[in-house]
Amino acid sequence: MNSQQLNPIIGKMRYNEVSAILPDIAFPYAIVKGEVLSLYAYGDVGQRTSSDVDILVSRNHLEEMDQVLTQHGFSTTTRNRREAVMALAFSHQVKPYVKRRAFLSIDLDINFDIFWGEYTGPRVDMDDFISDAEPVEIYGVTVMTLPMDKTFVQLVLHHYKEMNSLYLLAEHNYIRRNLFQDLYFLVKRNPKTCSPAAVKEQCEKCGARPYAFYMVYYSSLVFPDAMWQPYIEILRSEEGEALLDWYGLSEQERKRWRVDFSARLDAPSVLEYIQQDLTKQDLEKIRRNREVFG
């Protein structure tokens, strides 16, 4: 049985567990990425390989979420208070919650921000951001997710972070075709609710416009299509253009790429391209992230 056949089976098992906790979540939440993105971008669940369920909540409700998940047999992979504090201080998520089944580990990622830990701009009020979450049915389970314009914003920020984190660039390489593909099909399948004007308005509200331009610009190179032009034009900014040849998630750590985009796209590793530019502070940050997130 291949992954395309396994995805729906595993997805149903995950959402069976999710359905049990939903009645006890008495605060705003939104399930993002994963099966919701599969449905919105590819037209059906099970079309993307996913290893967990991502739940977006406000930092104000992390303690309540912990109580709900613990009550339903989930346990955090956080080993000690130091790890918990470091995750809160340097990331946008806490360590995963896990529930073991005979043949499957049910993993839940609890995200409390749409920006990364290094972000220094004004933070988005997550209670407000999630306030207009809307229902969607996944494997027969009705869950709440973000409206399409906010789905776009959350996706471009998440994928930008994956492609620019020093830790992820050193340990992996997420400058992958499939990440640009997610954005391409999300926009392609939802031209009205994900229109250039709608996403620009939402991006400007959140401070995400430069990162959205970055993602749209490179998506247009990987998946050439005339549909991209109005998005490029409406999202273009000096700050966004300035990001194109650089990596890193903050001004302090940002560095210019030594190779062009074609060399780093789908490369097995990009460590050889960046290691000579990594400072002692960068290496310490990578070590710290490895310690907390593995």
PDB file of C-alpha atoms in Angstrom:
ATOM      1  CA  MET A   1       0.000   0.000   0.000  1.00  0.00           C
ATOM      2  CA  ASN A   2       1.509   3.349  -1.055  1.00  0.00           C
ATOM      3  CA  SER A   3       1.384   6.640   0.822  1.00  0.00           C
ATOM      4  CA  GLN A   4      -1.495   7.933  -1.310  1.00  0.00           C
ATOM      5  CA  GLN A   5      -3.587   4.979  -0.144  1.00  0.00           C
ATOM      6  CA  LEU A   6      -2.399   5.184   3.453  1.00  0.00           C
ATOM      7  CA  ASN A   7      -2.998   8.915   3.923  1.00  0.00           C
ATOM      8  CA  PRO A   8      -6.817   8.713   4.219  1.00  0.00           C
ATOM      9  CA  ILE A   9      -6.656   5.720   6.557  1.00  0.00           C
ATOM     10  CA  ILE A  10      -4.222   7.442   8.899  1.00  0.00           C
ATOM     11  CA  GLY A  11      -6.131  10.723   8.555  1.00  0.00           C
ATOM     12  CA  LYS A  12      -9.388   9.103   9.661  1.00  0.00           C
ATOM     13  CA  MET A  13      -7.685   7.649  12.724  1.00  0.00           C
ATOM     14  CA  ARG A  14      -6.245  11.042  13.652  1.00  0.00           C
ATOM     15  CA  TYR A  15      -9.540  12.845  13.258  1.00  0.00           C
ATOM     16  CA  ASN A  16     -11.361  10.184  15.254  1.00  0.00           C
ATOM     17  CA  GLU A  17      -9.126  11.229  18.158  1.00  0.00           C
ATOM     18  CA  VAL A  18      -9.617  14.923  17.364  1.00  0.00           C
ATOM     19  CA  SER A  19     -13.406  14.510  17.413  1.00  0.00           C
ATOM     20  CA  ALA A  20     -13.224  13.339  21.036  1.00  0.00           C
ATOM     21  CA  ILE A  21     -11.470  16.467  22.291  1.00  0.00           C
ATOM     22  CA  LEU A  22     -13.502  19.075  20.389  1.00  0.00           C
ATOM     23  CA  PRO A  23     -16.515  19.198  22.784  1.00  0.00           C
ATOM     24  CA  ASP A  24     -14.141  20.194  25.599  1.00  0.00           C
ATOM     25  CA  ILE A  25     -12.431  23.054  23.747  1.00  0.00           C
ATOM     26  CA  ALA A  26     -14.335  26.043  25.139  1.00  0.00           C
ATOM     27  CA  PHE A  27     -12.223  28.733  23.458  1.00  0.00           C
ATOM     28  CA  PRO A  28     -11.472  29.804  19.874  1.00  0.00           C
ATOM     29  CA  TYR A  29      -9.244  27.508  17.836  1.00  0.00           C
ATOM     30  CA  ALA A  30      -8.508  26.740  14.204  1.00  0.00           C
ATOM     31  CA  ILE A  31      -7.061  23.605  12.642  1.00  0.00           C
ATOM     32  CA  VAL A  32      -4.574  24.604   9.944  1.00  0.00           C
ATOM     33  CA  LYS A  33      -2.397  22.985   7.272  1.00  0.00           C
ATOM     34  CA  GLY A  34      -2.626  19.194   6.981  1.00  0.00           C
ATOM     35  CA  GLU A  35      -5.988  17.857   5.886  1.00  0.00           C
ATOM     36  CA  VAL A  36      -7.629  21.291   5.760  1.00  0.00           C
ATOM     37  CA  LEU A  37      -4.993  22.455   3.284  1.00  0.00           C
ATOM     38  CA  SER A  38      -5.352  19.182   1.374  1.00  0.00           C
ATOM     39  CA  LEU A  39      -9.064  19.890   0.976  1.00  0.00           C
ATOM     40  CA  TYR A  40      -8.703  23.575   0.092  1.00  0.00           C
ATOM     41  CA  ALA A  41      -5.691  23.269  -2.215  1.00  0.00           C
ATOM     42  CA  TYR A  42      -6.116  19.829  -3.759  1.00  0.00           C
ATOM     43  CA  GLY A  43      -9.867  19.299  -3.590  1.00  0.00           C
ATOM     44  CA  ASP A  44      -9.986  16.364  -1.175  1.00  0.00           C
ATOM     45  CA  VAL A  45      -8.549  15.084   2.072  1.00  0.00           C
ATOM     46  CA  GLY A  46      -5.625  12.679   2.019  1.00  0.00           C
ATOM     47  CA  GLN A  47      -3.874  14.363  -0.894  1.00  0.00           C
ATOM     48  CA  ARG A  48      -0.934  15.616   1.185  1.00  0.00           C
ATOM     49  CA  THR A  49       1.308  13.549   3.409  1.00  0.00           C
ATOM     50  CA  SER A  50       0.984  14.837   6.948  1.00  0.00           C
ATOM     51  CA  SER A  51       2.452  13.609  10.214  1.00  0.00           C
ATOM     52  CA  ASP A  52       0.246  15.503  12.678  1.00  0.00           C
ATOM     53  CA  VAL A  53      -2.703  17.809  13.261  1.00  0.00           C
ATOM     54  CA  ASP A  54      -1.878  21.496  13.728  1.00  0.00           C
ATOM     55  CA  ILE A  55      -4.127  23.484  16.052  1.00  0.00           C
ATOM     56  CA  LEU A  56      -3.859  27.255  16.303  1.00  0.00           C
ATOM     57  CA  VAL A  57      -4.885  28.829  19.609  1.00  0.00           C
ATOM     58  CA  SER A  58      -4.060  32.010  21.479  1.00  0.00           C
ATOM     59  CA  ARG A  59      -1.180  31.903  23.945  1.00  0.00           C
ATOM     60  CA  ASN A  60      -3.848  32.898  26.516  1.00  0.00           C
ATOM     61  CA  HIS A  61      -5.436  29.451  26.163  1.00  0.00           C
ATOM     62  CA  LEU A  62      -2.374  27.182  26.228  1.00  0.00           C
ATOM     63  CA  GLU A  63      -2.998  26.098  29.804  1.00  0.00           C
ATOM     64  CA  GLU A  64      -6.624  25.244  29.043  1.00  0.00           C
ATOM     65  CA  MET A  65      -5.563  23.324  25.943  1.00  0.00           C
ATOM     66  CA  ASP A  66      -3.042  21.388  27.997  1.00  0.00           C
ATOM     67  CA  GLN A  67      -5.793  20.406  30.434  1.00  0.00           C
ATOM     68  CA  VAL A  68      -8.086  19.255  27.617  1.00  0.00           C
ATOM     69  CA  LEU A  69      -5.405  17.183  25.905  1.00  0.00           C
ATOM     70  CA  THR A  70      -4.176  15.641  29.140  1.00  0.00           C
ATOM     71  CA  GLN A  71      -7.741  14.718  30.029  1.00  0.00           C
ATOM     72  CA  HIS A  72      -8.019  12.833  26.723  1.00  0.00           C
ATOM     73  CA  GLY A  73      -4.839  10.848  27.118  1.00  0.00           C
ATOM     74  CA  PHE A  74      -2.372  13.072  25.254  1.00  0.00           C
ATOM     75  CA  SER A  75       0.988  13.792  26.829  1.00  0.00           C
ATOM     76  CA  THR A  76       3.479  16.486  25.944  1.00  0.00           C
ATOM     77  CA  THR A  77       6.925  15.547  24.698  1.00  0.00           C
ATOM     78  CA  THR A  78       8.385  18.385  26.786  1.00  0.00           C
ATOM     79  CA  ARG A  79      10.902  16.808  29.165  1.00  0.00           C
ATOM     80  CA  ASN A  80      11.219  19.619  31.681  1.00  0.00           C
ATOM     81  CA  ARG A  81      10.262  23.177  32.510  1.00  0.00           C
ATOM     82  CA  ARG A  82      13.361  24.555  30.789  1.00  0.00           C
ATOM     83  CA  GLU A  83      12.265  23.065  27.455  1.00  0.00           C
ATOM     84  CA  ALA A  84       8.769  24.478  27.920  1.00  0.00           C
ATOM     85  CA  VAL A  85      10.087  27.954  28.675  1.00  0.00           C
ATOM     86  CA  MET A  86      12.475  27.863  25.716  1.00  0.00           C
ATOM     87  CA  ALA A  87       9.706  26.800  23.334  1.00  0.00           C
ATOM     88  CA  LEU A  88       7.520  29.674  24.508  1.00  0.00           C
ATOM     89  CA  ALA A  89      10.365  32.172  24.332  1.00  0.00           C
ATOM     90  CA  PHE A  90      11.973  31.198  21.026  1.00  0.00           C
ATOM     91  CA  SER A  91       9.230  29.629  18.957  1.00  0.00           C
ATOM     92  CA  HIS A  92       5.633  29.947  17.776  1.00  0.00           C
ATOM     93  CA  GLN A  93       4.582  26.588  19.195  1.00  0.00           C
ATOM     94  CA  VAL A  94       4.908  24.310  22.185  1.00  0.00           C
ATOM     95  CA  LYS A  95       6.345  20.833  21.847  1.00  0.00           C
ATOM     96  CA  PRO A  96       3.926  18.275  20.341  1.00  0.00           C
ATOM     97  CA  TYR A  97       1.328  16.327  22.281  1.00  0.00           C
ATOM     98  CA  VAL A  98       1.238  12.610  21.567  1.00  0.00           C
ATOM     99  CA  LYS A  99      -1.207   9.777  22.109  1.00  0.00           C
ATOM    100  CA  ARG A 100       0.055   6.275  21.345  1.00  0.00           C
ATOM    101  CA  ARG A 101      -2.122   3.783  19.525  1.00  0.00           C
ATOM    102  CA  ALA A 102      -1.258   0.211  18.579  1.00  0.00           C
ATOM    103  CA  PHE A 103      -0.033   1.051  15.087  1.00  0.00           C
ATOM    104  CA  LEU A 104       0.009   4.832  15.099  1.00  0.00           C
ATOM    105  CA  SER A 105       1.194   7.804  17.087  1.00  0.00           C
ATOM    106  CA  ILE A 106      -1.391  10.610  17.124  1.00  0.00           C
ATOM    107  CA  ASP A 107       0.576  13.865  17.157  1.00  0.00           C
ATOM    108  CA  LEU A 108      -0.948  17.279  17.795  1.00  0.00           C
ATOM    109  CA  ASP A 109       1.061  20.455  17.229  1.00  0.00           C
ATOM    110  CA  ILE A 110      -0.225  23.400  19.237  1.00  0.00           C
ATOM    111  CA  ASN A 111       0.690  26.727  17.589  1.00  0.00           C
ATOM    112  CA  PHE A 112       0.134  30.005  19.421  1.00  0.00           C
ATOM    113  CA  ASP A 113       1.364  32.440  16.761  1.00  0.00           C
ATOM    114  CA  ILE A 114       1.442  32.714  12.976  1.00  0.00           C
ATOM    115  CA  PHE A 115       4.865  34.364  13.129  1.00  0.00           C
ATOM    116  CA  TRP A 116       8.105  32.744  14.233  1.00  0.00           C
ATOM    117  CA  GLY A 117       9.880  33.351  17.524  1.00  0.00           C
ATOM    118  CA  GLU A 118      12.510  35.633  15.946  1.00  0.00           C
ATOM    119  CA  TYR A 119       9.902  38.024  14.551  1.00  0.00           C
ATOM    120  CA  THR A 120      10.283  41.528  16.005  1.00  0.00           C
ATOM    121  CA  GLY A 121       7.332  43.319  14.405  1.00  0.00           C
ATOM    122  CA  PRO A 122       3.943  43.900  16.040  1.00  0.00           C
ATOM    123  CA  ARG A 123       2.403  40.590  17.040  1.00  0.00           C
ATOM    124  CA  VAL A 124      -0.988  39.593  15.715  1.00  0.00           C
ATOM    125  CA  ASP A 125      -3.757  39.326  18.319  1.00  0.00           C
ATOM    126  CA  MET A 126      -4.440  35.610  17.971  1.00  0.00           C
ATOM    127  CA  ASP A 127      -7.817  35.721  19.722  1.00  0.00           C
ATOM    128  CA  ASP A 128      -8.930  38.237  17.099  1.00  0.00           C
ATOM    129  CA  PHE A 129      -7.249  36.341  14.237  1.00  0.00           C
ATOM    130  CA  ILE A 130      -9.117  33.145  15.091  1.00  0.00           C
ATOM    131  CA  SER A 131     -12.399  34.873  15.979  1.00  0.00           C
ATOM    132  CA  ASP A 132     -14.005  34.314  12.553  1.00  0.00           C
ATOM    133  CA  ALA A 133     -12.944  30.672  12.179  1.00  0.00           C
ATOM    134  CA  GLU A 134     -15.453  28.722  10.138  1.00  0.00           C
ATOM    135  CA  PRO A 135     -16.578  25.070  10.127  1.00  0.00           C
ATOM    136  CA  VAL A 136     -15.284  22.517   7.661  1.00  0.00           C
ATOM    137  CA  GLU A 137     -15.850  18.774   7.549  1.00  0.00           C
ATOM    138  CA  ILE A 138     -12.779  16.517   7.609  1.00  0.00           C
ATOM    139  CA  TYR A 139     -13.403  12.758   7.524  1.00  0.00           C
ATOM    140  CA  GLY A 140     -16.927  13.357   8.802  1.00  0.00           C
ATOM    141  CA  VAL A 141     -15.699  15.491  11.710  1.00  0.00           C
ATOM    142  CA  THR A 142     -16.711  19.156  11.796  1.00  0.00           C
ATOM    143  CA  VAL A 143     -13.763  21.283  12.866  1.00  0.00           C
ATOM    144  CA  MET A 144     -13.066  25.003  12.833  1.00  0.00           C
ATOM    145  CA  THR A 145     -10.534  26.481  10.437  1.00  0.00           C
ATOM    146  CA  LEU A 146      -9.485  29.887   9.117  1.00  0.00           C
ATOM    147  CA  PRO A 147     -11.326  31.689   6.322  1.00  0.00           C
ATOM    148  CA  MET A 148      -9.516  31.569   2.991  1.00  0.00           C
ATOM    149  CA  ASP A 149      -7.695  34.912   3.157  1.00  0.00           C
ATOM    150  CA  LYS A 150      -6.296  34.019   6.587  1.00  0.00           C
ATOM    151  CA  THR A 151      -5.494  30.501   5.376  1.00  0.00           C
ATOM    152  CA  PHE A 152      -3.347  32.181   2.706  1.00  0.00           C
ATOM    153  CA  VAL A 153      -1.572  34.343   5.292  1.00  0.00           C
ATOM    154  CA  GLN A 154      -0.950  31.445   7.678  1.00  0.00           C
ATOM    155  CA  LEU A 155       0.384  29.296   4.838  1.00  0.00           C
ATOM    156  CA  VAL A 156       2.795  31.854   3.387  1.00  0.00           C
ATOM    157  CA  LEU A 157       4.165  32.660   6.839  1.00  0.00           C
ATOM    158  CA  HIS A 158       4.580  29.005   7.743  1.00  0.00           C
ATOM    159  CA  HIS A 159       6.300  28.111   4.473  1.00  0.00           C
ATOM    160  CA  TYR A 160       8.500  31.219   4.567  1.00  0.00           C
ATOM    161  CA  LYS A 161       9.606  30.229   8.057  1.00  0.00           C
ATOM    162  CA  GLU A 162      10.386  26.674   6.914  1.00  0.00           C
ATOM    163  CA  MET A 163      12.553  27.988   4.080  1.00  0.00           C
ATOM    164  CA  ASN A 164      14.436  30.616   6.095  1.00  0.00           C
ATOM    165  CA  SER A 165      15.029  29.180   9.557  1.00  0.00           C
ATOM    166  CA  LEU A 166      18.765  28.785  10.197  1.00  0.00           C
ATOM    167  CA  TYR A 167      18.025  25.658  12.205  1.00  0.00           C
ATOM    168  CA  LEU A 168      15.949  24.050   9.458  1.00  0.00           C
ATOM    169  CA  LEU A 169      18.392  25.074   6.734  1.00  0.00           C
ATOM    170  CA  ALA A 170      21.271  23.561   8.702  1.00  0.00           C
ATOM    171  CA  GLU A 171      19.433  20.355   9.613  1.00  0.00           C
ATOM    172  CA  HIS A 172      17.170  19.902   6.572  1.00  0.00           C
ATOM    173  CA  ASN A 173      16.262  21.790   3.432  1.00  0.00           C
ATOM    174  CA  TYR A 174      12.646  22.836   3.175  1.00  0.00           C
ATOM    175  CA  ILE A 175      13.125  24.897   0.018  1.00  0.00           C
ATOM    176  CA  ARG A 176      11.024  22.279  -1.691  1.00  0.00           C
ATOM    177  CA  ARG A 177       8.810  22.244  -4.748  1.00  0.00           C
ATOM    178  CA  ASN A 178       5.881  20.838  -2.787  1.00  0.00           C
ATOM    179  CA  LEU A 179       5.732  23.912  -0.510  1.00  0.00           C
ATOM    180  CA  PHE A 180       5.339  26.198  -3.526  1.00  0.00           C
ATOM    181  CA  GLN A 181       2.854  23.705  -4.922  1.00  0.00           C
ATOM    182  CA  ASP A 182       0.661  24.097  -1.821  1.00  0.00           C
ATOM    183  CA  LEU A 183       0.392  27.831  -2.431  1.00  0.00           C
ATOM    184  CA  TYR A 184      -0.094  27.443  -6.166  1.00  0.00           C
ATOM    185  CA  PHE A 185      -3.074  25.131  -5.860  1.00  0.00           C
ATOM    186  CA  LEU A 186      -4.589  27.019  -2.924  1.00  0.00           C
ATOM    187  CA  VAL A 187      -4.717  30.165  -5.072  1.00  0.00           C
ATOM    188  CA  LYS A 188      -5.608  28.315  -8.276  1.00  0.00           C
ATOM    189  CA  ARG A 189      -8.608  26.554  -6.740  1.00  0.00           C
ATOM    190  CA  ASN A 190      -9.899  29.554  -4.789  1.00  0.00           C
ATOM    191  CA  PRO A 191      -9.548  32.626  -7.048  1.00  0.00           C
ATOM    192  CA  LYS A 192     -12.472  34.514  -5.479  1.00  0.00           C
ATOM    193  CA  THR A 193     -11.996  33.932  -1.763  1.00  0.00           C
ATOM    194  CA  CYS A 194      -8.219  34.097  -2.234  1.00  0.00           C
ATOM    195  CA  SER A 195      -8.260  37.099  -4.591  1.00  0.00           C
ATOM    196  CA  PRO A 196      -5.300  39.513  -4.850  1.00  0.00           C
ATOM    197  CA  ALA A 197      -7.250  42.284  -3.118  1.00  0.00           C
ATOM    198  CA  ALA A 198      -8.445  40.005  -0.298  1.00  0.00           C
ATOM    199  CA  VAL A 199      -5.016  38.586   0.488  1.00  0.00           C
ATOM    200  CA  LYS A 200      -3.345  41.991   0.265  1.00  0.00           C
ATOM    201  CA  GLU A 201      -5.801  43.428   2.793  1.00  0.00           C
ATOM    202  CA  GLN A 202      -5.264  40.553   5.200  1.00  0.00           C
ATOM    203  CA  CYS A 203      -1.495  40.561   4.721  1.00  0.00           C
ATOM    204  CA  GLU A 204      -1.307  44.269   5.524  1.00  0.00           C
ATOM    205  CA  LYS A 205      -3.409  43.786   8.649  1.00  0.00           C
ATOM    206  CA  CYS A 206      -1.001  41.119   9.868  1.00  0.00           C
ATOM    207  CA  GLY A 207       2.273  42.629   8.655  1.00  0.00           C
ATOM    208  CA  ALA A 208       2.779  39.664   6.330  1.00  0.00           C
ATOM    209  CA  ARG A 209       2.972  41.438   2.965  1.00  0.00           C
ATOM    210  CA  PRO A 210       6.786  41.149   2.404  1.00  0.00           C
ATOM    211  CA  TYR A 211       6.733  37.425   3.191  1.00  0.00           C
ATOM    212  CA  ALA A 212       3.700  36.860   0.984  1.00  0.00           C
ATOM    213  CA  PHE A 213       5.499  38.602  -1.886  1.00  0.00           C
ATOM    214  CA  TYR A 214       8.512  36.331  -1.352  1.00  0.00           C
ATOM    215  CA  MET A 215       6.346  33.210  -1.504  1.00  0.00           C
ATOM    216  CA  VAL A 216       4.281  34.385  -4.478  1.00  0.00           C
ATOM    217  CA  TYR A 217       7.365  35.494  -6.417  1.00  0.00           C
ATOM    218  CA  TYR A 218       9.153  32.172  -6.053  1.00  0.00           C
ATOM    219  CA  SER A 219       5.940  30.193  -6.557  1.00  0.00           C
ATOM    220  CA  SER A 220       5.600  31.923  -9.922  1.00  0.00           C
ATOM    221  CA  LEU A 221       9.070  30.647 -10.884  1.00  0.00           C
ATOM    222  CA  VAL A 222       8.381  27.082  -9.809  1.00  0.00           C
ATOM    223  CA  PHE A 223       4.824  26.995 -11.193  1.00  0.00           C
ATOM    224  CA  PRO A 224       4.662  29.551 -14.032  1.00  0.00           C
ATOM    225  CA  ASP A 225       1.110  30.780 -14.551  1.00  0.00           C
ATOM    226  CA  ALA A 226      -0.367  34.085 -15.686  1.00  0.00           C
ATOM    227  CA  MET A 227      -2.558  34.090 -12.562  1.00  0.00           C
ATOM    228  CA  TRP A 228       0.453  35.125 -10.462  1.00  0.00           C
ATOM    229  CA  GLN A 229       0.954  38.529 -12.069  1.00  0.00           C
ATOM    230  CA  PRO A 230      -1.775  40.436 -10.183  1.00  0.00           C
ATOM    231  CA  TYR A 231      -0.584  38.909  -6.904  1.00  0.00           C
ATOM    232  CA  ILE A 232       3.008  39.915  -7.599  1.00  0.00           C
ATOM    233  CA  GLU A 233       1.955  43.447  -8.516  1.00  0.00           C
ATOM    234  CA  ILE A 234      -0.336  44.015  -5.551  1.00  0.00           C
ATOM    235  CA  LEU A 235       1.992  42.458  -2.954  1.00  0.00           C
ATOM    236  CA  ARG A 236       5.250  43.930  -4.248  1.00  0.00           C
ATOM    237  CA  SER A 237       7.166  46.151  -1.822  1.00  0.00           C
ATOM    238  CA  GLU A 238      10.764  47.205  -1.298  1.00  0.00           C
ATOM    239  CA  GLU A 239      10.913  45.126   1.848  1.00  0.00           C
ATOM    240  CA  GLY A 240       9.547  42.074   0.041  1.00  0.00           C
ATOM    241  CA  GLU A 241      11.972  42.416  -2.853  1.00  0.00           C
ATOM    242  CA  ALA A 242      14.844  42.798  -0.393  1.00  0.00           C
ATOM    243  CA  LEU A 243      14.080  39.348   1.063  1.00  0.00           C
ATOM    244  CA  LEU A 244      14.488  37.440  -2.194  1.00  0.00           C
ATOM    245  CA  ASP A 245      18.246  36.850  -2.110  1.00  0.00           C
ATOM    246  CA  TRP A 246      18.594  36.469   1.640  1.00  0.00           C
ATOM    247  CA  TYR A 247      17.851  33.850   4.304  1.00  0.00           C
ATOM    248  CA  GLY A 248      17.273  34.083   8.052  1.00  0.00           C
ATOM    249  CA  LEU A 249      14.258  35.054  10.114  1.00  0.00           C
ATOM    250  CA  SER A 250      15.444  38.340  11.596  1.00  0.00           C
ATOM    251  CA  GLU A 251      17.498  41.293  10.420  1.00  0.00           C
ATOM    252  CA  GLN A 252      20.257  40.407  12.871  1.00  0.00           C
ATOM    253  CA  GLU A 253      20.779  36.916  11.443  1.00  0.00           C
ATOM    254  CA  ARG A 254      19.873  37.552   7.786  1.00  0.00           C
ATOM    255  CA  LYS A 255      22.552  36.628   5.245  1.00  0.00           C
ATOM    256  CA  ARG A 256      22.846  36.768   1.468  1.00  0.00           C
ATOM    257  CA  TRP A 257      22.659  33.497  -0.418  1.00  0.00           C
ATOM    258  CA  ARG A 258      25.887  32.450  -2.119  1.00  0.00           C
ATOM    259  CA  VAL A 259      23.965  30.400  -4.709  1.00  0.00           C
ATOM    260  CA  ASP A 260      20.937  31.195  -6.819  1.00  0.00           C
ATOM    261  CA  PHE A 261      17.415  29.897  -6.276  1.00  0.00           C
ATOM    262  CA  SER A 262      17.737  27.039  -8.774  1.00  0.00           C
ATOM    263  CA  ALA A 263      20.719  25.623  -6.848  1.00  0.00           C
ATOM    264  CA  ARG A 264      18.925  25.575  -3.507  1.00  0.00           C
ATOM    265  CA  LEU A 265      15.510  24.383  -4.739  1.00  0.00           C
ATOM    266  CA  ASP A 266      15.119  20.687  -3.853  1.00  0.00           C
ATOM    267  CA  ALA A 267      18.807  20.387  -2.969  1.00  0.00           C
ATOM    268  CA  PRO A 268      19.416  17.408  -0.636  1.00  0.00           C
ATOM    269  CA  SER A 269      21.184  19.832   1.707  1.00  0.00           C
ATOM    270  CA  VAL A 270      22.091  23.515   1.699  1.00  0.00           C
ATOM    271  CA  LEU A 271      24.420  23.360   4.690  1.00  0.00           C
ATOM    272  CA  GLU A 272      27.496  23.620   2.468  1.00  0.00           C
ATOM    273  CA  TYR A 273      26.148  26.907   1.084  1.00  0.00           C
ATOM    274  CA  ILE A 274      25.606  28.536   4.473  1.00  0.00           C
ATOM    275  CA  GLN A 275      28.015  27.016   6.988  1.00  0.00           C
ATOM    276  CA  GLN A 276      30.857  29.451   6.328  1.00  0.00           C
ATOM    277  CA  ASP A 277      28.546  32.370   7.129  1.00  0.00           C
ATOM    278  CA  LEU A 278      27.159  31.013  10.401  1.00  0.00           C
ATOM    279  CA  THR A 279      28.331  32.950  13.455  1.00  0.00           C
ATOM    280  CA  LYS A 280      28.849  31.603  16.978  1.00  0.00           C
ATOM    281  CA  GLN A 281      25.446  33.034  17.870  1.00  0.00           C
ATOM    282  CA  ASP A 282      23.877  31.246  14.888  1.00  0.00           C
ATOM    283  CA  LEU A 283      25.450  27.940  15.849  1.00  0.00           C
ATOM    284  CA  GLU A 284      24.257  28.333  19.432  1.00  0.00           C
ATOM    285  CA  LYS A 285      20.750  29.023  18.201  1.00  0.00           C
ATOM    286  CA  ILE A 286      20.849  25.904  16.009  1.00  0.00           C
ATOM    287  CA  ARG A 287      22.087  23.847  18.967  1.00  0.00           C
ATOM    288  CA  ARG A 288      19.331  25.232  21.203  1.00  0.00           C
ATOM    289  CA  ASN A 289      16.620  24.438  18.662  1.00  0.00           C
ATOM    290  CA  ARG A 290      18.000  20.942  18.169  1.00  0.00           C
ATOM    291  CA  GLU A 291      17.852  20.427  21.932  1.00  0.00           C
ATOM    292  CA  VAL A 292      14.231  21.566  22.200  1.00  0.00           C
ATOM    293  CA  PHE A 293      12.678  20.336  18.963  1.00  0.00           C
ATOM    294  CA  GLY A 294      14.975  17.469  17.994  1.00  0.00           C
TER     295      GLY A 294
END
